Short mmCIF file of C-alpha atoms in Angstrom, two decimals:
data_model
loop_
_atom_site.label_atom_id
_atom_site.label_comp_id
_atom_site.label_asym_id
_atom_site.label_seq_id
_atom_site.Cartn_x
_atom_site.Cartn_y
_atom_site.Cartn_z
CA MET A 230 -19.50 -0.40 -30.77
CA SER A 231 -22.76 -1.77 -31.35
CA ASP A 232 -21.77 -3.96 -34.12
CA PHE A 233 -18.72 -5.32 -33.06
CA LYS A 234 -19.57 -9.34 -31.66
CA PRO A 235 -16.85 -11.09 -29.56
CA ALA A 236 -15.76 -14.44 -30.90
CA VAL A 237 -17.49 -16.34 -28.92
CA GLU A 238 -17.86 -19.23 -31.01
CA ILE A 239 -13.81 -19.27 -31.61
CA SER A 240 -13.25 -19.80 -27.64
CA GLU A 241 -15.82 -22.50 -28.12
CA ARG A 242 -13.89 -24.23 -30.95
CA HIS A 243 -10.42 -23.62 -29.12
CA VAL A 244 -11.56 -24.70 -25.96
CA GLN A 245 -9.60 -27.72 -25.62
CA GLU A 246 -6.47 -26.31 -26.95
CA GLU A 247 -6.57 -23.32 -25.25
CA ARG A 248 -7.31 -25.22 -22.21
CA PRO A 249 -3.51 -26.05 -20.61
CA SER A 250 -2.78 -29.39 -18.43
CA ARG A 251 -2.20 -28.75 -14.98
CA PRO A 252 -1.82 -31.04 -11.86
CA ARG A 253 -5.36 -31.97 -10.56
CA PHE A 254 -4.90 -30.24 -7.25
CA PHE A 255 -2.43 -27.18 -7.25
CA GLY A 256 -2.61 -26.42 -10.85
CA ARG A 257 -6.17 -25.68 -10.44
CA LEU A 258 -5.47 -22.80 -8.00
CA LEU A 259 -3.32 -20.80 -10.88
CA LYS A 260 -4.44 -18.17 -13.01
CA ALA A 261 -5.64 -19.51 -16.34
CA GLU A 262 -3.53 -17.46 -19.35
CA PRO A 263 -5.73 -15.23 -21.37
CA GLU A 264 -7.65 -17.14 -23.96
CA ARG A 265 -6.45 -16.97 -27.68
CA ALA A 266 -9.85 -16.14 -28.68
CA LEU A 267 -10.10 -13.12 -25.98
CA LEU A 268 -6.70 -11.72 -27.65
CA ASP A 269 -8.03 -12.16 -31.14
CA ASP A 270 -11.52 -10.24 -30.17
CA LEU A 271 -9.16 -7.25 -28.14
CA ALA A 272 -6.84 -7.33 -31.16
CA ARG A 273 -9.87 -6.61 -33.35
CA MET A 274 -11.71 -4.25 -31.08
CA ASN A 275 -8.17 -2.03 -30.51
CA GLU A 276 -8.97 -1.38 -34.51
CA THR A 277 -12.35 0.64 -33.79
CA VAL A 278 -13.27 3.47 -31.90
CA LEU A 279 -15.28 2.97 -28.29
CA ASP A 280 -18.34 4.80 -27.57
CA PRO A 281 -17.43 7.21 -24.58
CA VAL A 282 -20.81 6.45 -22.89
CA VAL A 283 -20.19 3.09 -23.05
CA VAL A 284 -16.85 3.52 -21.46
CA LYS A 285 -17.94 5.84 -18.61
CA ARG A 286 -20.78 3.72 -17.66
CA ILE A 287 -18.61 0.63 -17.55
CA GLU A 288 -15.72 2.59 -15.81
CA ARG A 289 -18.11 3.57 -12.75
CA ARG A 290 -19.04 0.02 -12.15
CA VAL A 291 -15.07 -0.64 -11.70
CA ASP A 292 -14.70 1.97 -9.53
CA LEU A 293 -17.24 0.82 -7.47
CA LEU A 294 -16.27 -3.00 -7.43
CA VAL A 295 -12.34 -2.21 -6.98
CA ILE A 296 -11.71 1.12 -5.11
CA PRO A 297 -14.04 0.87 -2.25
CA ALA A 298 -12.62 -2.73 -1.72
CA LEU A 299 -9.03 -1.54 -1.56
CA ALA A 300 -9.97 1.44 0.31
CA VAL A 301 -11.24 -0.31 3.36
CA CYS A 302 -8.73 -3.03 2.59
CA TYR A 303 -6.17 0.26 3.21
CA MET A 304 -8.02 1.13 5.84
CA PHE A 305 -7.43 -1.70 7.74
CA TYR A 306 -4.45 -2.42 6.39
CA TYR A 307 -2.90 0.66 8.25
CA ILE A 308 -5.08 0.47 11.66
CA ASP A 309 -3.06 -2.99 11.61
CA LYS A 310 0.40 -1.72 11.28
CA THR A 311 -0.27 1.01 14.16
CA THR A 312 -1.60 -1.27 16.61
CA LEU A 313 1.71 -1.81 18.62
CA SER A 314 1.78 1.64 18.46
CA TYR A 315 -1.42 1.80 20.51
CA ALA A 316 -0.61 -0.96 22.63
CA ALA A 317 2.69 0.59 23.52
CA ILE A 318 0.43 3.22 25.60
CA PHE A 319 -2.09 0.52 26.27
CA GLY A 320 0.54 -1.23 28.58
CA ILE A 321 2.39 -3.47 26.11
CA LYS A 322 5.93 -2.90 27.14
CA GLU A 323 5.53 -3.48 30.71
CA ASP A 324 2.99 -6.66 30.36
CA LEU A 325 5.51 -8.05 28.29
CA ALA A 326 8.23 -6.66 30.29
CA LEU A 327 10.21 -5.31 27.06
CA GLY A 328 13.91 -4.62 27.13
CA LYS A 329 15.74 -1.08 26.63
CA THR A 330 15.55 -1.81 22.87
CA GLU A 331 12.74 -4.54 22.28
CA TYR A 332 10.18 -2.37 21.58
CA GLN A 333 12.26 -0.96 18.68
CA TRP A 334 12.84 -4.68 17.72
CA LEU A 335 9.23 -5.41 17.73
CA SER A 336 8.83 -2.47 15.38
CA SER A 337 11.57 -3.46 12.66
CA ILE A 338 11.03 -7.13 13.13
CA PHE A 339 8.17 -6.94 11.05
CA TYR A 340 9.87 -5.17 7.91
CA PHE A 341 12.27 -8.11 8.35
CA GLY A 342 9.32 -10.60 7.54
CA TRP A 343 8.06 -8.21 4.76
CA LEU A 344 11.61 -8.05 3.28
CA PHE A 345 12.25 -11.85 3.43
CA TRP A 346 8.30 -12.25 1.45
CA ALA A 347 8.79 -9.31 -0.74
CA PHE A 348 9.86 -10.06 -3.57
CA PRO A 349 8.58 -13.82 -3.81
CA THR A 350 5.11 -12.83 -3.36
CA ASN A 351 5.43 -10.55 -6.50
CA LEU A 352 6.03 -13.28 -8.39
CA LEU A 353 3.28 -15.62 -6.81
CA MET A 354 1.02 -12.43 -7.63
CA GLN A 355 1.61 -13.81 -11.44
CA LYS A 356 0.98 -17.41 -10.75
CA PHE A 357 -2.17 -16.93 -8.76
CA PRO A 358 -5.50 -14.85 -9.26
CA ILE A 359 -4.49 -11.30 -7.48
CA GLY A 360 -7.68 -10.85 -6.27
CA LYS A 361 -7.90 -13.97 -4.17
CA TYR A 362 -4.34 -14.08 -3.43
CA LEU A 363 -4.41 -10.84 -1.93
CA ALA A 364 -7.86 -11.73 0.01
CA VAL A 365 -5.77 -14.93 1.43
CA ASN A 366 -3.22 -12.91 3.10
CA ILE A 367 -5.65 -10.47 4.24
CA PHE A 368 -7.52 -13.20 6.00
CA PHE A 369 -4.20 -14.66 7.54
CA TRP A 370 -2.89 -11.55 8.54
CA GLY A 371 -6.02 -10.91 10.63
CA VAL A 372 -5.38 -14.41 12.35
CA LEU A 373 -1.70 -13.40 12.79
CA LEU A 374 -2.64 -10.01 14.67
CA MET A 375 -5.42 -11.60 16.56
CA ALA A 376 -2.76 -14.59 18.01
CA GLN A 377 -0.58 -11.75 18.82
CA ALA A 378 -3.40 -10.79 21.53
CA ALA A 379 -1.88 -14.49 23.49
CA ALA A 380 1.74 -13.07 23.18
CA GLN A 381 3.42 -13.90 27.05
CA ASP A 382 6.73 -12.46 26.68
CA PHE A 383 9.32 -10.69 23.61
CA LYS A 384 10.24 -14.13 21.83
CA ASP A 385 6.06 -14.63 20.77
CA MET A 386 5.75 -11.51 19.83
CA MET A 387 8.24 -11.38 17.92
CA VAL A 388 8.00 -14.69 15.75
CA LEU A 389 4.26 -13.18 15.18
CA ARG A 390 5.82 -10.08 14.25
CA ILE A 391 7.79 -11.67 11.48
CA LEU A 392 4.89 -13.72 9.96
CA SER A 393 2.84 -10.67 10.04
CA GLY A 394 5.11 -8.62 7.85
CA ALA A 395 5.38 -11.85 5.73
CA ALA A 396 1.53 -11.70 5.34
CA GLU A 397 1.10 -7.87 4.63
CA SER A 398 3.97 -7.94 2.29
CA THR A 399 1.52 -8.70 -0.58
CA ALA A 400 -0.74 -5.97 -0.14
CA ASP A 401 0.80 -2.69 -1.19
CA PRO A 402 2.12 -3.97 -4.29
CA ALA A 403 -0.99 -6.00 -5.17
CA PHE A 404 -2.88 -2.84 -4.64
CA VAL A 405 -0.58 -1.03 -7.44
CA LEU A 406 -1.02 -4.04 -10.03
CA ILE A 407 -5.04 -4.59 -9.33
CA THR A 408 -5.24 -0.56 -9.94
CA GLY A 409 -2.66 -0.74 -13.29
CA LEU A 410 -5.20 -4.12 -14.50
CA TRP A 411 -8.40 -2.06 -14.52
CA TYR A 412 -7.13 1.83 -15.07
CA THR A 413 -5.62 3.43 -17.95
CA ARG A 414 -1.85 5.35 -17.33
CA SER A 415 -3.47 8.46 -17.13
CA GLN A 416 -6.58 7.63 -14.90
CA GLN A 417 -4.08 5.60 -12.52
CA PRO A 418 -2.62 8.50 -10.23
CA ILE A 419 -6.24 9.42 -9.01
CA ARG A 420 -7.47 5.91 -8.32
CA ILE A 421 -4.05 4.97 -6.06
CA GLY A 422 -4.86 7.98 -4.28
CA LEU A 423 -8.57 7.26 -3.48
CA TRP A 424 -7.57 3.71 -2.06
CA TYR A 425 -4.40 4.88 -0.39
CA SER A 426 -6.03 7.96 1.02
CA ALA A 427 -7.96 5.49 3.37
CA ASN A 428 -4.51 5.13 5.46
CA GLY A 429 -5.30 8.52 6.97
CA ILE A 430 -8.92 7.50 7.10
CA GLY A 431 -7.29 4.28 8.94
CA ILE A 432 -5.31 6.55 11.07
CA ALA A 433 -8.58 8.27 12.31
CA LEU A 434 -10.61 5.54 13.29
CA GLY A 435 -7.51 4.03 14.56
CA GLY A 436 -7.57 6.85 16.97
CA LEU A 437 -11.62 6.40 17.72
CA LEU A 438 -11.13 2.74 18.07
CA GLY A 439 -8.49 3.11 20.44
CA TYR A 440 -10.22 5.58 22.45
CA ALA A 441 -12.84 2.63 22.46
CA ILE A 442 -10.85 -0.19 23.52
CA GLY A 443 -9.60 2.16 26.24
CA HIS A 444 -12.55 2.32 27.84
CA ILE A 445 -13.22 -1.43 28.22
CA LYS A 446 -12.96 -2.78 31.68
CA GLY A 447 -12.42 -6.77 31.13
CA ALA A 448 -10.58 -9.39 31.94
CA LEU A 449 -7.79 -8.70 29.68
CA PRO A 450 -5.47 -5.63 29.43
CA SER A 451 -6.55 -3.15 26.96
CA TRP A 452 -3.83 -3.80 24.34
CA ARG A 453 -5.03 -7.22 23.82
CA TYR A 454 -8.41 -6.30 22.65
CA GLU A 455 -6.68 -4.01 20.49
CA PHE A 456 -5.15 -6.90 18.93
CA LEU A 457 -8.39 -9.22 18.89
CA ILE A 458 -10.52 -6.70 17.50
CA ILE A 459 -8.49 -5.07 14.82
CA GLY A 460 -7.53 -8.87 13.48
CA ALA A 461 -10.72 -9.68 13.68
CA LEU A 462 -12.31 -6.91 11.57
CA CYS A 463 -9.07 -8.14 8.91
CA SER A 464 -10.44 -11.02 8.81
CA PHE A 465 -13.82 -10.63 7.87
CA TRP A 466 -13.22 -8.13 5.33
CA ALA A 467 -10.62 -10.55 3.72
CA LEU A 468 -13.58 -13.05 3.14
CA VAL A 469 -15.47 -9.71 1.54
CA MET A 470 -12.72 -9.28 -0.88
CA PHE A 471 -12.39 -13.08 -1.96
CA THR A 472 -16.12 -13.21 -2.57
CA PHE A 473 -16.70 -9.56 -4.21
CA VAL A 474 -13.82 -8.45 -5.89
CA PRO A 475 -12.80 -9.37 -9.38
CA ASP A 476 -9.22 -10.23 -10.27
CA SER A 477 -8.80 -9.11 -13.94
CA PRO A 478 -10.72 -7.85 -16.57
CA TYR A 479 -8.94 -10.77 -18.47
CA TYR A 480 -10.93 -13.49 -17.20
CA LYS A 481 -14.61 -14.21 -16.47
CA SER A 482 -16.45 -12.76 -13.56
CA TYR A 483 -20.19 -12.26 -12.40
CA TRP A 484 -19.84 -8.38 -13.04
CA PHE A 485 -18.68 -7.98 -16.58
CA LYS A 486 -19.97 -9.16 -19.59
CA ASP A 487 -17.05 -10.29 -22.61
CA GLU A 488 -17.63 -7.23 -24.39
CA GLU A 489 -17.77 -4.88 -21.39
CA ARG A 490 -14.46 -7.14 -20.35
CA LEU A 491 -13.07 -6.38 -24.00
CA ILE A 492 -13.85 -2.19 -23.54
CA VAL A 493 -11.72 -2.33 -20.10
CA LEU A 494 -8.62 -3.57 -21.78
CA SER A 495 -9.36 -1.95 -24.82
CA ARG A 496 -9.54 1.59 -23.38
CA LYS A 497 -5.97 0.61 -22.46
CA ARG A 498 -4.78 0.23 -25.81
CA HIS A 499 -2.04 2.97 -25.39
CA ASP A 500 -0.47 1.96 -22.32
CA GLN A 501 1.86 -1.02 -23.74
CA ALA A 502 0.75 -2.74 -20.12
CA GLY A 503 0.88 -6.33 -21.57
CA ALA A 504 -1.54 -9.01 -21.09
CA ASP A 505 -2.12 -10.17 -17.59
CA THR A 506 0.06 -13.57 -17.82
CA ARG A 507 1.11 -16.38 -15.11
CA ARG A 508 4.27 -16.20 -17.35
CA VAL A 509 7.55 -14.66 -15.22
CA LYS A 510 9.51 -13.75 -18.56
CA LEU A 511 13.43 -13.29 -17.55
CA GLY A 512 14.04 -11.15 -20.31
CA GLN A 513 12.39 -8.53 -18.49
CA ILE A 514 13.76 -9.62 -15.20
CA VAL A 515 17.39 -8.96 -16.37
CA GLU A 516 15.98 -5.65 -18.30
CA ALA A 517 14.68 -4.35 -15.23
CA PHE A 518 17.73 -5.13 -12.99
CA CYS A 519 19.90 -3.16 -16.20
CA ASP A 520 17.19 0.04 -15.85
CA PRO A 521 18.53 2.46 -13.35
CA LYS A 522 14.73 3.91 -12.35
CA ILE A 523 14.56 0.54 -10.82
CA TYR A 524 17.32 1.81 -8.15
CA LEU A 525 16.42 5.17 -7.72
CA PHE A 526 12.63 3.77 -7.05
CA PHE A 527 14.25 1.50 -4.28
CA LEU A 528 15.55 4.74 -2.90
CA LEU A 529 12.33 6.50 -3.28
CA GLY A 530 10.72 3.79 -1.08
CA PHE A 531 13.55 3.73 1.29
CA SER A 532 13.83 7.22 2.34
CA SER A 533 10.16 7.99 2.16
CA ASN A 534 9.13 5.35 4.44
CA ILE A 535 12.45 6.08 7.44
CA PRO A 536 9.91 8.51 8.63
CA ASN A 537 6.79 6.30 8.50
CA GLY A 538 9.14 3.53 10.32
CA GLY A 539 9.18 6.28 13.47
CA ILE A 540 5.81 7.86 13.20
CA SER A 541 4.05 4.73 13.00
CA ASN A 542 5.52 3.15 15.84
CA PHE A 543 6.20 6.09 17.93
CA GLY A 544 3.77 8.21 17.05
CA THR A 545 1.42 8.21 20.30
CA LEU A 546 4.44 8.19 22.32
CA ILE A 547 5.40 11.48 20.36
CA ILE A 548 2.03 13.00 21.33
CA GLN A 549 2.09 11.42 24.90
CA GLY A 550 5.16 13.08 25.64
CA PHE A 551 3.98 16.89 24.86
CA GLY A 552 2.07 15.96 27.98
CA PHE A 553 -1.56 14.25 26.87
CA ASP A 554 -2.61 11.23 28.66
CA THR A 555 -3.77 8.21 26.98
CA LEU A 556 -6.97 8.39 26.30
CA GLU A 557 -5.88 12.20 24.98
CA THR A 558 -3.37 10.84 22.92
CA THR A 559 -5.99 8.32 20.74
CA LEU A 560 -7.99 11.28 19.84
CA MET A 561 -5.22 13.24 18.98
CA GLN A 562 -4.11 10.86 15.91
CA ILE A 563 -7.74 11.33 14.38
CA PRO A 564 -6.54 15.26 13.40
CA TYR A 565 -3.07 13.70 11.91
CA GLY A 566 -5.44 11.09 10.03
CA PHE A 567 -7.66 13.29 8.30
CA PHE A 568 -4.67 15.92 7.33
CA ILE A 569 -3.38 12.95 5.52
CA CYS A 570 -6.13 12.10 3.74
CA PHE A 571 -6.75 15.99 2.60
CA CYS A 572 -3.16 15.90 1.65
CA ILE A 573 -3.39 13.01 -0.67
CA LEU A 574 -6.57 13.56 -2.13
CA PHE A 575 -5.28 17.27 -2.89
CA SER A 576 -2.30 16.09 -4.37
CA VAL A 577 -3.84 13.55 -7.03
CA TRP A 578 -6.10 16.21 -7.72
CA LEU A 579 -3.35 18.65 -8.25
CA ASN A 580 -1.67 16.32 -10.50
CA THR A 581 -4.50 16.05 -12.90
CA LYS A 582 -4.53 19.79 -12.96
CA ALA A 583 -0.39 20.26 -13.98
CA PRO A 584 1.07 20.65 -16.59
CA LYS A 585 2.47 17.51 -17.99
CA ASN A 586 5.61 16.62 -16.70
CA SER A 587 5.07 17.95 -13.05
CA ARG A 588 4.53 14.84 -11.02
CA THR A 589 8.01 14.79 -9.60
CA LEU A 590 7.68 18.48 -8.61
CA LEU A 591 4.37 17.78 -6.77
CA MET A 592 6.25 15.05 -4.82
CA ILE A 593 8.59 17.96 -3.85
CA VAL A 594 5.80 20.40 -2.81
CA PHE A 595 4.26 17.61 -0.87
CA LEU A 596 7.25 17.35 1.39
CA LEU A 597 7.73 21.06 2.23
CA PRO A 598 5.07 20.97 4.97
CA ASN A 599 6.37 17.25 6.51
CA ILE A 600 10.02 19.09 6.26
CA ILE A 601 8.71 22.23 8.31
CA GLY A 602 7.00 19.97 10.79
CA SER A 603 10.02 17.87 11.62
CA CYS A 604 11.60 21.34 12.29
CA MET A 605 8.91 22.32 14.59
CA MET A 606 8.62 19.07 16.39
CA ALA A 607 12.95 19.59 16.73
CA TRP A 608 13.68 22.49 17.71
CA GLY A 609 10.17 24.54 19.00
CA PRO A 610 9.51 25.57 21.90
CA GLU A 611 9.63 22.49 24.88
CA THR A 612 6.65 24.39 26.68
CA SER A 613 4.50 25.29 23.06
CA LYS A 614 2.34 22.16 23.22
CA PRO A 615 0.41 23.36 20.60
CA THR A 616 3.52 24.07 18.14
CA ARG A 617 4.92 20.88 18.29
CA LEU A 618 1.58 19.12 17.96
CA ILE A 619 1.26 20.53 14.75
CA GLY A 620 4.24 20.41 13.66
CA TYR A 621 3.28 16.09 14.28
CA TRP A 622 0.36 16.88 12.15
CA LEU A 623 2.43 18.46 9.43
CA THR A 624 4.58 15.37 9.04
CA GLY A 625 1.55 13.53 7.33
CA SER A 626 2.21 15.52 4.21
CA TYR A 627 4.76 12.59 3.10
CA ASN A 628 2.37 10.24 2.29
CA ALA A 629 1.43 12.55 -0.82
CA THR A 630 4.77 12.35 -2.12
CA PHE A 631 4.86 8.64 -1.50
CA VAL A 632 1.40 8.30 -3.42
CA LEU A 633 2.13 9.93 -6.42
CA GLY A 634 5.73 8.07 -6.78
CA LEU A 635 3.56 4.84 -6.81
CA SER A 636 1.79 5.91 -9.46
CA LEU A 637 5.53 6.83 -11.27
CA VAL A 638 5.63 2.94 -11.43
CA SER A 639 2.44 1.93 -12.59
CA GLY A 640 2.77 4.65 -15.48
CA ASN A 641 6.60 4.42 -16.08
CA VAL A 642 6.85 0.61 -16.54
CA GLY A 643 5.66 -1.62 -18.92
CA GLY A 644 5.69 -5.38 -18.80
CA GLN A 645 3.80 -7.47 -16.42
CA THR A 646 7.32 -9.12 -14.96
CA LYS A 647 9.20 -5.91 -15.01
CA ARG A 648 6.16 -3.89 -13.30
CA ALA A 649 6.41 -6.61 -10.35
CA VAL A 650 10.36 -6.45 -10.60
CA ALA A 651 9.48 -2.59 -10.06
CA ASN A 652 7.02 -3.00 -7.41
CA ALA A 653 9.24 -5.42 -5.38
CA ALA A 654 12.15 -2.61 -5.35
CA VAL A 655 9.75 0.41 -4.24
CA PHE A 656 8.68 -1.77 -1.66
CA LEU A 657 12.01 -3.43 -0.81
CA GLY A 658 12.81 0.12 0.29
CA LEU A 659 9.70 0.45 1.99
CA CYS A 660 10.28 -2.70 4.23
CA THR A 661 13.98 -1.46 4.63
CA GLY A 662 13.03 2.26 5.59
CA ASN A 663 10.39 1.04 8.47
CA ILE A 664 13.20 -1.18 9.46
CA VAL A 665 15.83 1.81 10.01
CA GLY A 666 13.16 4.24 10.90
CA PRO A 667 12.34 2.97 14.65
CA PHE A 668 16.20 2.56 15.69
CA LEU A 669 16.69 6.26 15.00
CA PHE A 670 13.92 6.82 17.79
CA LYS A 671 15.93 6.14 21.32
CA THR A 672 14.51 5.38 24.53
CA SER A 673 16.85 7.22 26.08
CA GLU A 674 15.89 10.31 24.39
CA ALA A 675 11.96 9.75 25.02
CA PRO A 676 9.92 11.54 25.32
CA LYS A 677 11.43 14.37 22.68
CA TYR A 678 13.01 11.66 20.31
CA THR A 679 15.44 14.47 18.87
CA THR A 680 17.67 11.94 16.88
CA GLY A 681 14.41 10.30 15.35
CA ILE A 682 12.96 13.64 14.04
CA VAL A 683 16.32 14.74 12.62
CA GLY A 684 16.53 11.52 11.06
CA MET A 685 13.31 11.90 9.32
CA LEU A 686 14.42 15.22 8.22
CA VAL A 687 17.41 13.96 7.10
CA ALA A 688 15.70 11.02 4.96
CA ASN A 689 12.95 14.14 3.46
CA ILE A 690 15.86 15.96 2.24
CA VAL A 691 17.58 12.48 0.48
CA GLU A 692 14.13 11.79 -1.00
CA VAL A 693 13.81 15.50 -2.58
CA PHE A 694 17.34 14.72 -4.15
CA VAL A 695 16.03 11.03 -5.03
CA ILE A 696 13.31 12.47 -6.83
CA LEU A 697 15.22 15.46 -8.70
CA ALA A 698 17.15 12.37 -10.11
CA LEU A 699 14.00 10.56 -11.38
CA ARG A 700 12.90 13.55 -12.83
CA THR A 701 16.23 14.02 -14.93
CA LEU A 702 15.94 10.18 -16.24
CA PHE A 703 12.39 10.73 -17.08
CA LEU A 704 13.07 14.07 -19.17
CA THR A 705 16.60 12.75 -20.65
CA VAL A 706 14.37 9.51 -21.87
CA GLU A 707 11.44 11.52 -23.52
#
């Protein structure tokens, strides 16, 4: 490796012909196409043997820059999504005089905004530097969350929830794409698991923040402080992301020399990932819509997020229904969050040790605690608070299944445009499931919510069949 020299002279010689003509203002915001010299150097490096010591050193730096930034962002992202649930036990339904189904609508309407913007934002991620584009969206979702503290009625909150959903639709697919840019196919499952496990930390921290905010004795109701504080934290982290997180190894950054960027890219030579380009390739879009995997990815996102739509918005109300007071309810979310974190990290660790082609089987294994927990909540003795609470905690295991499913997308779909469509399919399913989930939790069935919990159970069983269909398809292709 020490004899390899990037063609710096070539980059300088081609600078004029490589520079695309762009509009003066908007065009400067677009990401540049990878330089021809860089691609030439990459082709040359792909014919060499990389020094594993150098590769490990660079990968450690990538891990330090990318994974903590995404993990903290995902932690705030999930705290953000559960603020309405905490607001429910802090009195938002009474203060805004929400009608019989209006709380369910506020839970679901968020994902209408997500659904509307999911596909356009996946295409825009190809047009703009992805790290900067993600940071801008994070900043605006923080601002919109703070604005919800000023809502005076259902209509105000509904508009803000739709806009928040649109802003947040960027997060999950952007995280998956960023992971795919920096890591090899074999490295992606554990890296996705690392940042995704932060949603468990977010739930635990959200419980602590909720407990602390519940003790604030100020001029505003506690739920308004919840929106203000969480929103401000989100916007602050967006500024950190914008400043410090590199966009892509295809482009110059403060953190990596040219040869180091080439090493990051060259170690992915067998992944057939394609270059990080802003061009949207129509052929790959057509290919994606003709690929049955895309539709199964949609169904995977849909079935796995019907439970999420219910638990993330009604979890605190379910726990309160077991007989806990408001502040105790916030604390009961802490073990739930840590169980989610454990399941995700354990699943991605097992995935690295398991035999080849066993990822889909692991996905099914981690659905089993969720199925058992749903049964314990639905049919456990109403007088047994511990039984139903443990059942609730067990329902967190579905997060591990979804993480392994995300790595199926990033590792089994080639071509940047096709991968963007595949990501959009998963997250269209995600938001559709989150729209449906809250409506299964009927106010008339509070506090047990039998229909909602049985609906979670049915969704888990459907998800098992979707996973088996994906497994059959993957094995057939191989």
